[in-house]
CSV table of C-alpha atoms and ligand atoms in Angstrom, one decimal:
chain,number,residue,atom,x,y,z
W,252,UNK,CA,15.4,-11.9,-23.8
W,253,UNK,CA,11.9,-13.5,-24.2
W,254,UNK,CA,13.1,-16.7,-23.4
W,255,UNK,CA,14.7,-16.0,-20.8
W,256,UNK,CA,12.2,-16.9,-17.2
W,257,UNK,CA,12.5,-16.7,-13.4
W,258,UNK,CA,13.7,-20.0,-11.4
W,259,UNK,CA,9.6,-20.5,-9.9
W,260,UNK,CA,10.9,-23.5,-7.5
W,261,UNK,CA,13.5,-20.7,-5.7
W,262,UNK,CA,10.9,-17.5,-5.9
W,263,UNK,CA,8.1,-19.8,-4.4
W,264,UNK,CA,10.5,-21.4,-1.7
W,265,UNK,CA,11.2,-18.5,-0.8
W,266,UNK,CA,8.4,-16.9,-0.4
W,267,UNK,CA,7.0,-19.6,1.4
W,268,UNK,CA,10.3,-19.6,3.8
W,269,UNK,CA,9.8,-15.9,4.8
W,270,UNK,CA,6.0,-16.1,5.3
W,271,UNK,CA,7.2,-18.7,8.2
W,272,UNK,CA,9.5,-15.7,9.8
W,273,UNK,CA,7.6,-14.0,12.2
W,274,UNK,CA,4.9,-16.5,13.6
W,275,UNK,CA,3.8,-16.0,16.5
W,276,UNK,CA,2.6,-18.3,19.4
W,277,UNK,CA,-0.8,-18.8,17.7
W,278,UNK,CA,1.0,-19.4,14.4
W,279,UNK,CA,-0.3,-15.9,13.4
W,280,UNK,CA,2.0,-14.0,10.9
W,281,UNK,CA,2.8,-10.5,12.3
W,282,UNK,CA,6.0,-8.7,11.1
W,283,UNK,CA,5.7,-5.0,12.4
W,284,UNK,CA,8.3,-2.7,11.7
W,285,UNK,CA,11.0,-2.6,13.6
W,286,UNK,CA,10.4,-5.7,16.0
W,287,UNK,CA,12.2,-9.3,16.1
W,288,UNK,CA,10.3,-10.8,13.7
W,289,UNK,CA,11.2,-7.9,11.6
W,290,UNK,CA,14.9,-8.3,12.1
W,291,UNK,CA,14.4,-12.3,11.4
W,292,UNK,CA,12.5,-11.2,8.1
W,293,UNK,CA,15.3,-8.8,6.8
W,294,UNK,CA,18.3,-11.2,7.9
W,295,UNK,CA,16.7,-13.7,5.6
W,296,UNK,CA,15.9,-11.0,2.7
W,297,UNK,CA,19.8,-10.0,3.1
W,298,UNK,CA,21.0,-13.5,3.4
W,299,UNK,CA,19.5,-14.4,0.0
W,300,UNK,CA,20.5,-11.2,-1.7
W,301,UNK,CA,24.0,-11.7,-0.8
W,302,UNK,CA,23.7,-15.2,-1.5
W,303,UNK,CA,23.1,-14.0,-5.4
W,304,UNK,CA,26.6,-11.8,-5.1
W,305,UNK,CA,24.9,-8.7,-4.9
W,306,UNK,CA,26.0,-5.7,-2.5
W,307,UNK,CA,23.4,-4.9,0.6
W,308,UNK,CA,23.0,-1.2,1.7
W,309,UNK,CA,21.0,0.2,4.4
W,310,UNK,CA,19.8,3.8,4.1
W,311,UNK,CA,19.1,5.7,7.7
W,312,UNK,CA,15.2,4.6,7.6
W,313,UNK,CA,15.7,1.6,7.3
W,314,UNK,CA,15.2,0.5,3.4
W,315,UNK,CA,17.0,-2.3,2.6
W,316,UNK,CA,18.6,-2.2,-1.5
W,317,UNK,CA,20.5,-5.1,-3.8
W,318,UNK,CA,22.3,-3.1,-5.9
W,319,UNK,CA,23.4,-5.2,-8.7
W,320,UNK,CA,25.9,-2.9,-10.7
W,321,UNK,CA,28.5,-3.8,-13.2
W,322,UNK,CA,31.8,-2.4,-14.1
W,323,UNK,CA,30.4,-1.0,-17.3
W,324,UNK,CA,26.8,0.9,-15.5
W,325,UNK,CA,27.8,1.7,-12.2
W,326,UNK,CA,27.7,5.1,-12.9
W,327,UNK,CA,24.2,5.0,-14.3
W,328,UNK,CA,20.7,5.8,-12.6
W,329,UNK,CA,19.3,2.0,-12.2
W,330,UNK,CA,15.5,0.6,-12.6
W,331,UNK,CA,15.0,-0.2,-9.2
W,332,UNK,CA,12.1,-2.6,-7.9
W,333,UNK,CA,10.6,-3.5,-4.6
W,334,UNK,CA,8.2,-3.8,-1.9
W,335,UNK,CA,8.2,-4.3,1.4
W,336,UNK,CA,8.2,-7.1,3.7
W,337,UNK,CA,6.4,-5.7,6.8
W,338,UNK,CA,3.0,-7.2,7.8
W,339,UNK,CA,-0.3,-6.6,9.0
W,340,UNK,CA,-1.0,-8.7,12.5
W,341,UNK,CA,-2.5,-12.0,11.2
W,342,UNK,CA,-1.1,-11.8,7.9
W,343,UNK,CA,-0.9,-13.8,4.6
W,344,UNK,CA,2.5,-14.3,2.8
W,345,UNK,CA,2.0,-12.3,-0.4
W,346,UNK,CA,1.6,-9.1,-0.1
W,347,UNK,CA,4.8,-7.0,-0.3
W,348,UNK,CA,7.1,-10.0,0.3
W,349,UNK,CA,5.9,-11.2,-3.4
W,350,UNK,CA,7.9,-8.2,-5.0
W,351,UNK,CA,11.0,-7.7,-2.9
W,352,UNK,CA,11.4,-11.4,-3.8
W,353,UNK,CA,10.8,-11.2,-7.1
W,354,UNK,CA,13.0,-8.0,-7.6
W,355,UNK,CA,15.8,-10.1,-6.8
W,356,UNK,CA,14.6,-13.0,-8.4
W,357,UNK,CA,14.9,-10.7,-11.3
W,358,UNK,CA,18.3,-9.6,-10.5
W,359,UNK,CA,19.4,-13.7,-10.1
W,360,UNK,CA,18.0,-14.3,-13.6
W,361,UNK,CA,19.2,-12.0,-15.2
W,362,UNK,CA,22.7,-12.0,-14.0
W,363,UNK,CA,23.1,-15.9,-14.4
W,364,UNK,CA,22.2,-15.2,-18.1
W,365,UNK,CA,25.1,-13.3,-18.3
W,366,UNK,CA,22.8,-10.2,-19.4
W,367,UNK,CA,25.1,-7.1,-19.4
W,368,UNK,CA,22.3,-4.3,-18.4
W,369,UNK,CA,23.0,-0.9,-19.7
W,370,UNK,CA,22.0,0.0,-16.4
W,371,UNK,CA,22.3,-1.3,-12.5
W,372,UNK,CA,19.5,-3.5,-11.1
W,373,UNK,CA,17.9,-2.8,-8.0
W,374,UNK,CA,15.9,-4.1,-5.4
W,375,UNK,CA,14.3,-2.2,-2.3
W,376,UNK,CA,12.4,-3.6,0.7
W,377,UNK,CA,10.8,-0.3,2.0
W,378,UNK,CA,10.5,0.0,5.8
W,379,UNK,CA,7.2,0.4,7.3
W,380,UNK,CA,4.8,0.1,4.7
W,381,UNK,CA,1.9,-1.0,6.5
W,382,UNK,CA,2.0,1.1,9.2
W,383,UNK,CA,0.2,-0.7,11.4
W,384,UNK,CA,3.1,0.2,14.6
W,385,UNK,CA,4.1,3.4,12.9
W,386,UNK,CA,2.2,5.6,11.2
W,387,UNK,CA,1.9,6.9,8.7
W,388,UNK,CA,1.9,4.2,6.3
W,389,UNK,CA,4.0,3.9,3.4
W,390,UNK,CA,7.0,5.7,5.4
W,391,UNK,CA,10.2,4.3,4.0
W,392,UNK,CA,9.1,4.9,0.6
W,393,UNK,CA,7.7,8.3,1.8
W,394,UNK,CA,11.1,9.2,3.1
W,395,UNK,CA,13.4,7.6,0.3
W,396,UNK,CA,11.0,10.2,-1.9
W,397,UNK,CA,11.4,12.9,-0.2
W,398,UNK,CA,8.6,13.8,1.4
W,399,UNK,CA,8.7,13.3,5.2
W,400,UNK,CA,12.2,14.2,6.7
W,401,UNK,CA,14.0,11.0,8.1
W,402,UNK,CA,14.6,13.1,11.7
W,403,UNK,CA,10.9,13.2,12.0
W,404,UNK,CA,10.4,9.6,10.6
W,405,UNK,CA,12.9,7.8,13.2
W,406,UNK,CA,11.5,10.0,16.4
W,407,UNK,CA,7.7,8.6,15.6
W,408,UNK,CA,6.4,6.8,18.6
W,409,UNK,CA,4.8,3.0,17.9
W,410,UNK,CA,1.5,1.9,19.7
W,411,UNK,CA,3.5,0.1,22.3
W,412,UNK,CA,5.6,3.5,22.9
W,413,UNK,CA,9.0,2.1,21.1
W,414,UNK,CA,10.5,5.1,18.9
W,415,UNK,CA,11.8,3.6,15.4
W,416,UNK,CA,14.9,5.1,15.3
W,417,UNK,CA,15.8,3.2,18.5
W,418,UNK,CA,14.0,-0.2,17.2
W,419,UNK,CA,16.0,0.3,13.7
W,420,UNK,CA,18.9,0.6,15.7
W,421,UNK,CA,18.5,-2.1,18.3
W,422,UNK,CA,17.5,-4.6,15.4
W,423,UNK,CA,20.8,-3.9,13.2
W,424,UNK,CA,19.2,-1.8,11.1
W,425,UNK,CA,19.5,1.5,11.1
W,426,UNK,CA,22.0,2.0,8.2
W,427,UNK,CA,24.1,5.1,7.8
W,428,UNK,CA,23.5,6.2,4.4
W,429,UNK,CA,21.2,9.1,3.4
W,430,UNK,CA,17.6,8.0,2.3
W,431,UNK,CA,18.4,9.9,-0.7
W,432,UNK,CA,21.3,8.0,-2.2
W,433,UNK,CA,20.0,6.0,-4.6
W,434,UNK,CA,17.7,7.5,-7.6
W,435,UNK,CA,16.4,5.5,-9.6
W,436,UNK,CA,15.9,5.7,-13.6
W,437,UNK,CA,12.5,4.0,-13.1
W,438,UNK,CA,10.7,1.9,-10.3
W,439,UNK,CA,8.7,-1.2,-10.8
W,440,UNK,CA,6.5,-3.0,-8.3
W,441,UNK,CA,4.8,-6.3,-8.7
W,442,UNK,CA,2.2,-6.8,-5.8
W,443,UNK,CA,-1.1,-9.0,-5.4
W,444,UNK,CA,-4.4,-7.0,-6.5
W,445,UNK,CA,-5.8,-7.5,-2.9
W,446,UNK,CA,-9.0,-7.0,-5.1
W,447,UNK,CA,-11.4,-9.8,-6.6
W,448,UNK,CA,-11.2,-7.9,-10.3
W,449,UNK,CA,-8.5,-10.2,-12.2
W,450,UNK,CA,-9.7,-13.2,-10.9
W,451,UNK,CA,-13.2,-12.5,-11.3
W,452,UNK,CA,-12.3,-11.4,-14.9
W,453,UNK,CA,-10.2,-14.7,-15.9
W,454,UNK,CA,-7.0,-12.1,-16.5
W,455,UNK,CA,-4.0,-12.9,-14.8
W,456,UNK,CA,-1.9,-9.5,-15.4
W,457,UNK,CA,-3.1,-6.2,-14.2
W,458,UNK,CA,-0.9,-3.0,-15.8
W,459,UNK,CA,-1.4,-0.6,-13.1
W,460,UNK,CA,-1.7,2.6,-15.1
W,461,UNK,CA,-2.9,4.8,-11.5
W,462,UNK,CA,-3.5,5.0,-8.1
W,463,UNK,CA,-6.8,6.3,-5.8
W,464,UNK,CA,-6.5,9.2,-4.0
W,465,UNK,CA,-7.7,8.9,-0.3
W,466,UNK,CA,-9.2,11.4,1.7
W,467,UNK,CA,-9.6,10.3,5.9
W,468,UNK,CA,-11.6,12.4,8.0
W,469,UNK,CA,-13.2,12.0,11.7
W,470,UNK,CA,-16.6,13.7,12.2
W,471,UNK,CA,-17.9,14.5,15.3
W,472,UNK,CA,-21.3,15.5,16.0
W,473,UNK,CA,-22.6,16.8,19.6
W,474,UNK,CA,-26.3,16.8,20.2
W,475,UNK,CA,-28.4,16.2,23.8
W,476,UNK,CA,-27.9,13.2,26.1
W,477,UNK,CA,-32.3,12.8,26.8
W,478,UNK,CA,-34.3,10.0,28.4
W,479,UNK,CA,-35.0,7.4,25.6
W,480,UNK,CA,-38.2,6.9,26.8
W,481,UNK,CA,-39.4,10.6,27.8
W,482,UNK,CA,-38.1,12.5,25.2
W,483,UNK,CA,-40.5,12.6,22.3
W,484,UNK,CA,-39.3,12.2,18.8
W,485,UNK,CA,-39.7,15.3,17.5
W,486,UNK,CA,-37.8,17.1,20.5
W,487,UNK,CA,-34.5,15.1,20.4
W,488,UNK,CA,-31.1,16.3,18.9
W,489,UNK,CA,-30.1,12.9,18.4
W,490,UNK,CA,-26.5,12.6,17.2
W,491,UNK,CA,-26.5,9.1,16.6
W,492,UNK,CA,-29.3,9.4,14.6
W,493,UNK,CA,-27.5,12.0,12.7
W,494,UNK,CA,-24.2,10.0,12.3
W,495,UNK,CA,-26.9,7.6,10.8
W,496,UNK,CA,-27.7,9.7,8.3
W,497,UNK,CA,-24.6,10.7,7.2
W,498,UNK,CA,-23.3,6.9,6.6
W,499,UNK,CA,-26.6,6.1,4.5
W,500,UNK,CA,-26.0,9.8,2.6
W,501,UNK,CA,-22.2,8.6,1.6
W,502,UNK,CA,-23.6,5.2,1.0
W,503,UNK,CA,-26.5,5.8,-1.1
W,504,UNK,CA,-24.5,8.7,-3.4
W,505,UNK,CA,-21.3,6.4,-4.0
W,506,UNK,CA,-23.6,3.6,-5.6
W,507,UNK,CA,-25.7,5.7,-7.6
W,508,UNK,CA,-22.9,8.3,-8.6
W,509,UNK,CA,-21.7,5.6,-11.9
W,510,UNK,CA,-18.0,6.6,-10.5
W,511,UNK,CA,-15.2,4.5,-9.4
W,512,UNK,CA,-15.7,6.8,-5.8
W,513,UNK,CA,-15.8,4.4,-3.0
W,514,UNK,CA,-17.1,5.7,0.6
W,515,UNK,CA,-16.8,4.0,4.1
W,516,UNK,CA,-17.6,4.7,7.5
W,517,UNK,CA,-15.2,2.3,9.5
W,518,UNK,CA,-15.0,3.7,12.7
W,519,UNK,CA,-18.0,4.9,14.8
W,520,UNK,CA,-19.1,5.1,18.6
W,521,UNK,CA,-22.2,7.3,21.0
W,522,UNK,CA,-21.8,8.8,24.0
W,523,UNK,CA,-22.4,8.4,26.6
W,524,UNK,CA,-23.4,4.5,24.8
W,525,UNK,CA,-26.2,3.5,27.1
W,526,UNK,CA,-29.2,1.9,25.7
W,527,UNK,CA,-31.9,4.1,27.3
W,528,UNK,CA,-30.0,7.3,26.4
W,529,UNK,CA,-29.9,9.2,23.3
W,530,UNK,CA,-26.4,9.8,22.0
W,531,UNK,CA,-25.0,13.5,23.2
W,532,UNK,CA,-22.2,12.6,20.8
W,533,UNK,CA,-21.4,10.7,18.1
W,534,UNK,CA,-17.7,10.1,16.6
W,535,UNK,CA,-17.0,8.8,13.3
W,536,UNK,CA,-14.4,8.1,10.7
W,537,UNK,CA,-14.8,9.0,6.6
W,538,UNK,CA,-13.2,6.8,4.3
W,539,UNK,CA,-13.6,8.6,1.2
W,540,UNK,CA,-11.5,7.2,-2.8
W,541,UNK,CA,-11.5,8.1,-5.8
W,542,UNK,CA,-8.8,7.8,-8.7
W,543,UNK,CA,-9.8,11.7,-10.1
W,544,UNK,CA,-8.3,14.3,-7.7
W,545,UNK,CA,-11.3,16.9,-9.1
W,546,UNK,CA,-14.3,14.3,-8.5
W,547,UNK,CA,-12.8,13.5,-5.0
W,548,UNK,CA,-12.7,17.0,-4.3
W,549,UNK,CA,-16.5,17.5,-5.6
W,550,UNK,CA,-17.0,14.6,-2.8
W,551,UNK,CA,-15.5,16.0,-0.4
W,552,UNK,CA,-17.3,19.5,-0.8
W,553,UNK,CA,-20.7,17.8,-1.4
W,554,UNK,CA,-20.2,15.8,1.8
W,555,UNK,CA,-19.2,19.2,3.6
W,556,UNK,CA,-22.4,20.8,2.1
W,557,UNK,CA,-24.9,17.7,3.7
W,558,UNK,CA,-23.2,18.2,6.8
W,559,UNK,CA,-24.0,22.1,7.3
W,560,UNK,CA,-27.8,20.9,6.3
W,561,UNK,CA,-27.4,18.3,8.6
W,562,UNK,CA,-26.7,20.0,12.3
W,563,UNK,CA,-29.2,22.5,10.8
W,564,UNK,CA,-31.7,20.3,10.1
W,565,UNK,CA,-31.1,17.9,13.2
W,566,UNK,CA,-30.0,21.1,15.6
W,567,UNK,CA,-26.5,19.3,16.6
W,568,UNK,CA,-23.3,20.5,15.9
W,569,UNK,CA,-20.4,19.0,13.7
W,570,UNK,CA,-17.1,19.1,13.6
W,571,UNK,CA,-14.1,18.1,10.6
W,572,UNK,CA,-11.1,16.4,11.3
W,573,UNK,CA,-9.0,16.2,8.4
W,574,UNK,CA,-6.7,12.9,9.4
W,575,UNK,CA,-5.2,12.1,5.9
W,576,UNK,CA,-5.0,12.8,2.0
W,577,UNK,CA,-3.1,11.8,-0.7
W,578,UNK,CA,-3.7,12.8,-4.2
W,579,UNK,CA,-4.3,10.2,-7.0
W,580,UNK,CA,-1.1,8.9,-8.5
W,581,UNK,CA,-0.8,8.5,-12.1
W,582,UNK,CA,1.7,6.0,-13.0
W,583,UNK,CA,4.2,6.3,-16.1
W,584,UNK,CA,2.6,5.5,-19.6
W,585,UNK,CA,5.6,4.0,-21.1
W,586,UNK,CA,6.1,1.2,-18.4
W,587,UNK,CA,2.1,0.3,-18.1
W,588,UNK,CA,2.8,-0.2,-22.0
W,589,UNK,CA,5.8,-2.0,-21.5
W,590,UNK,CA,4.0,-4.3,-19.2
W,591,UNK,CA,1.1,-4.8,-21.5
W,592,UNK,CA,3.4,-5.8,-24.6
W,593,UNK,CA,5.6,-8.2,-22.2
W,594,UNK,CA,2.4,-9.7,-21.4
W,595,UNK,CA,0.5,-10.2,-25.1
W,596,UNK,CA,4.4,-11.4,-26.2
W,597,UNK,CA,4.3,-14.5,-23.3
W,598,UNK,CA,0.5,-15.2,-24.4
W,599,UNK,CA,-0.8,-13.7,-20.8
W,600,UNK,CA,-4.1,-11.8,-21.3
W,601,UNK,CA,-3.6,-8.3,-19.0
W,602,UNK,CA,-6.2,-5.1,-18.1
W,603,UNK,CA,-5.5,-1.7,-17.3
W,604,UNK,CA,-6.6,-1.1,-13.9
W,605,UNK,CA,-6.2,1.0,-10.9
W,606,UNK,CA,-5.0,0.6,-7.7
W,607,UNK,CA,-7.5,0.8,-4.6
W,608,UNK,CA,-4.9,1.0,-2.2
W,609,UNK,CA,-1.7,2.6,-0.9
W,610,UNK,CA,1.6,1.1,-2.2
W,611,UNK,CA,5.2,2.0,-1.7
W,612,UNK,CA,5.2,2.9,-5.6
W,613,UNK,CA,3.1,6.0,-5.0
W,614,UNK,CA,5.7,7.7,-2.9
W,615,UNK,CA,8.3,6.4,-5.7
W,616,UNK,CA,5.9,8.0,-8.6
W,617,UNK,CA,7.2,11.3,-6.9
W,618,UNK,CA,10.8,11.0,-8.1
W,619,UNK,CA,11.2,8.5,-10.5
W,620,UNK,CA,8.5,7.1,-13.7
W,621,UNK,CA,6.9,4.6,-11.8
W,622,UNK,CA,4.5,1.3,-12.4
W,623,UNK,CA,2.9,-1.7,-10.3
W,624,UNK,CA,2.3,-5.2,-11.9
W,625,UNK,CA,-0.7,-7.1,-10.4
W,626,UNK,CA,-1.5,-10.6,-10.0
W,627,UNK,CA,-4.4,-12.3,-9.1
W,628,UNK,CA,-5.8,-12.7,-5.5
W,629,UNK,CA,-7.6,-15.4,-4.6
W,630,UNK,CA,-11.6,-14.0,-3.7
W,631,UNK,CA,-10.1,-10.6,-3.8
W,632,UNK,CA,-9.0,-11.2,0.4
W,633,UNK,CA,-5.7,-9.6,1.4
W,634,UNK,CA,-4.2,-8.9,4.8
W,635,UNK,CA,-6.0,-12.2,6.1
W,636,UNK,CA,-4.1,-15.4,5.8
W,637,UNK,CA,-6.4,-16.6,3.7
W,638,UNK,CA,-4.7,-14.0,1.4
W,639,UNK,CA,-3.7,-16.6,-1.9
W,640,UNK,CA,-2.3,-16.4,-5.3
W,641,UNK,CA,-2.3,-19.6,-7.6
W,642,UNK,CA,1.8,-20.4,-8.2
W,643,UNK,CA,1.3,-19.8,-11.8
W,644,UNK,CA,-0.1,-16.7,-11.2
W,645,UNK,CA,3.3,-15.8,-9.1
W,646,UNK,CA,5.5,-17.0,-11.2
W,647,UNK,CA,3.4,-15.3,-14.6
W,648,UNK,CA,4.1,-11.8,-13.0
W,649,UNK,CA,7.7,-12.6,-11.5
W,650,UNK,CA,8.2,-13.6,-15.5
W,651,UNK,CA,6.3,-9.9,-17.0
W,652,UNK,CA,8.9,-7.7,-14.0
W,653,UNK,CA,11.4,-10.0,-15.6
W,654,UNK,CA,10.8,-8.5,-19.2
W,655,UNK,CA,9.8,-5.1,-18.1
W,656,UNK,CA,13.3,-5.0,-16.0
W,657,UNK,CA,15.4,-6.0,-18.8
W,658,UNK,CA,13.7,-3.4,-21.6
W,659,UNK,CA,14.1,-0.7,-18.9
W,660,UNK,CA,17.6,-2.1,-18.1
W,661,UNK,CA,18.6,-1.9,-21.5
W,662,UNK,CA,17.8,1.7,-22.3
D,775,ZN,ZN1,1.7,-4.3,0.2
């Protein structure tokens, strides 16, 4: 099989055609789930996986599988890869449209070879994976696994008050099989890094061996609303002043902490926000990673602790919000292995590394031994349309999920 390599001129045409699917009047890429541009993006995704002779399914939520089976395997589990080809608003082309394209690229390859898999090849674009109409995030993937029901997941409300059920259904695709239908032996994603660590390293293949946990919170602290220029200094309860603190605090331990935690206050805004008034209130978001699911608990406990000192110390009050957590993932040992050898045997240099952000594959991990492939991107910028991997780069990692696929498929 080493010989054996993806058609790059049809995987980068592709890509290319779908990441003109969903422009809009500014010539902005923005494909949310479950809109037209949506629709426009899957009809083409179907079109070219039936165009390969492979059979289309649509589970209830939405998830689009090529099933490529063969008289002899049909009866086996199959080794199933994917991504998803929602967007962000303003998008680039890459990320999650590079590995649904590539799974079938795959599946093309290998089937014009006239490879005889022991098992069925499979490709998956997951609905909703970036969330950005729906949340949560990640939800197709999160259903196929299990782990939200598919009732709940087609009654969520968007954030233009459009329920997805009725959006999968008025776009043609709300399909009738059960999320559950089709487990998989093993699951494979190839994705961009969305990071600057390959390319700043010269390495073109990243073997995703995990994935960072993620803790969300919203913090609010309530102080006094005061005259900003009667009140002296030392008899203010200041919450913006306190929200202050807490950003440097997280800040200022992250860095010096010699961990992989990473800590960010996105989100923040005062009440009642006037420039001659101190804040009565300050609101703010927590942002808090960490690939070890004991040191992100030690973070968050030590951040709890500083904020009990803090509305003691500063005479506000604070409040937790827990808004989100997922564990860390840890990805299967044999396939980040398998992607390291298909890498030293095509002369491609690859690095164990972990993922910063949320994939489809960690919902996947859940039910099935699971692995991502990254490639380089361009100064590390994703979900931008700057967002830019080199073609070699593409069609280096479409060629490692081609070797990975056939070892698994073989088994
Ligand atoms: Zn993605």
């Amino acid at each position: 099989m080493t010989t054996l390599s993806i058609n790059a001129e049809r995987l980068l045409g592709r890509l290319c055609d779908l990441g003109q699917i969903g422009r809009d009047g500014d010539g902005r890429l923005v494909r949310l789930a479950g809109s037209d541009s949506d629709k426009a993006g899957r009809d083409a995704v179907v079109a070219w996986i039936r165009s390969a002779g492979v059979e289309v399914t649509v589970d209830r939520i939405g998830n689009i599988f090529g099933i490529w089976r063969t008289a002899d395997n049909a009866d086996e589990a199959p080794i199933l890869l994917g991504s998803h080809i929602d967007t962000v608003i303003d998008a680039g082309i890459y990320d999650g449209c590079y590995g649904v394209l590539s799974g079938l690229e795959v599946i093309e390859t290998l089937k014009a070879a006239g490879y005889a898999p022991a098992r069925p090849v499979a490709v998956a674009a997951f609905t909703n994976e970036e969330g950005v109409r729906y949340a949560p995030d990640m939800m197709g993937s999160l259903v196929y696994a299990g782990g939200l029901p598919v009732e709940e997941a087609l009654a969520t409300v968007g954030t233009d008050g459009a329920v997805l059920g009725a959006e999968l259904e008025r776009i043609g695709y709300a399909g009738s099989e059960e999320p559950s239908l089709i487990r998989p032996h093993a699951y494979v994603e190839l994705h961009i890094e969305q990071g600057p660590v390959l390319e700043r390293e010269g390495v073109p293949i990243g073997a995703v061996e995990n994935l960072q946990g993620i803790s969300w919170q919203r913090i609010t602290i309530k102080g006094e609303a005061n005259h900003a220029g009667t009140t002296p200094m030392s008899m203010r309860r200041d919450a913006g002043h306190a929200a202050a603190r807490v950003v440097t605090f997280l800040r200022d331990r992250a860095r010096n902490a010699n961990t992989p935690t990473v800590a960010t206050v996105g989100c923040m805004s005062f009440e009642p926000n006037a420039i001659n008034v101190i804040p009565s209130r300050a609101t703010f978001t927590v942002d808090l990673r960490d690939p070890d699911e004991q040191r992100l608990q030690t973070e968050e406990a030590v951040l709890a602790a500083y904020l009990e000192e803090l509305a003691a110390a500063e005479e506000v009050t604070i409040s937790v919000e827990r808004l989100a957590r997922f564990e860390p993932v840890t990805f299967d040992r044999g396939i980040v292995e398998l992607v390291e050898e298909a890498s030293r045997k095509r002369g491609l240099a690859s690095k164990r590394m972990t993922s910063g952000a949320g994939h489809d594959a960690q919902m996947i991990a859940r039910i099935a031994p699971s692995a991502m492939i990254f490639v380089p991107s361009l100064d590390g910028i994703s979900h931008n349309p700057r967002e830019h991997t080199p073609d070699a780069d593409l069609v280096a990692g479409a060629n490692i999920l081609l070797d990975v696929t056939a070892t698994l498929a073989a088994r």
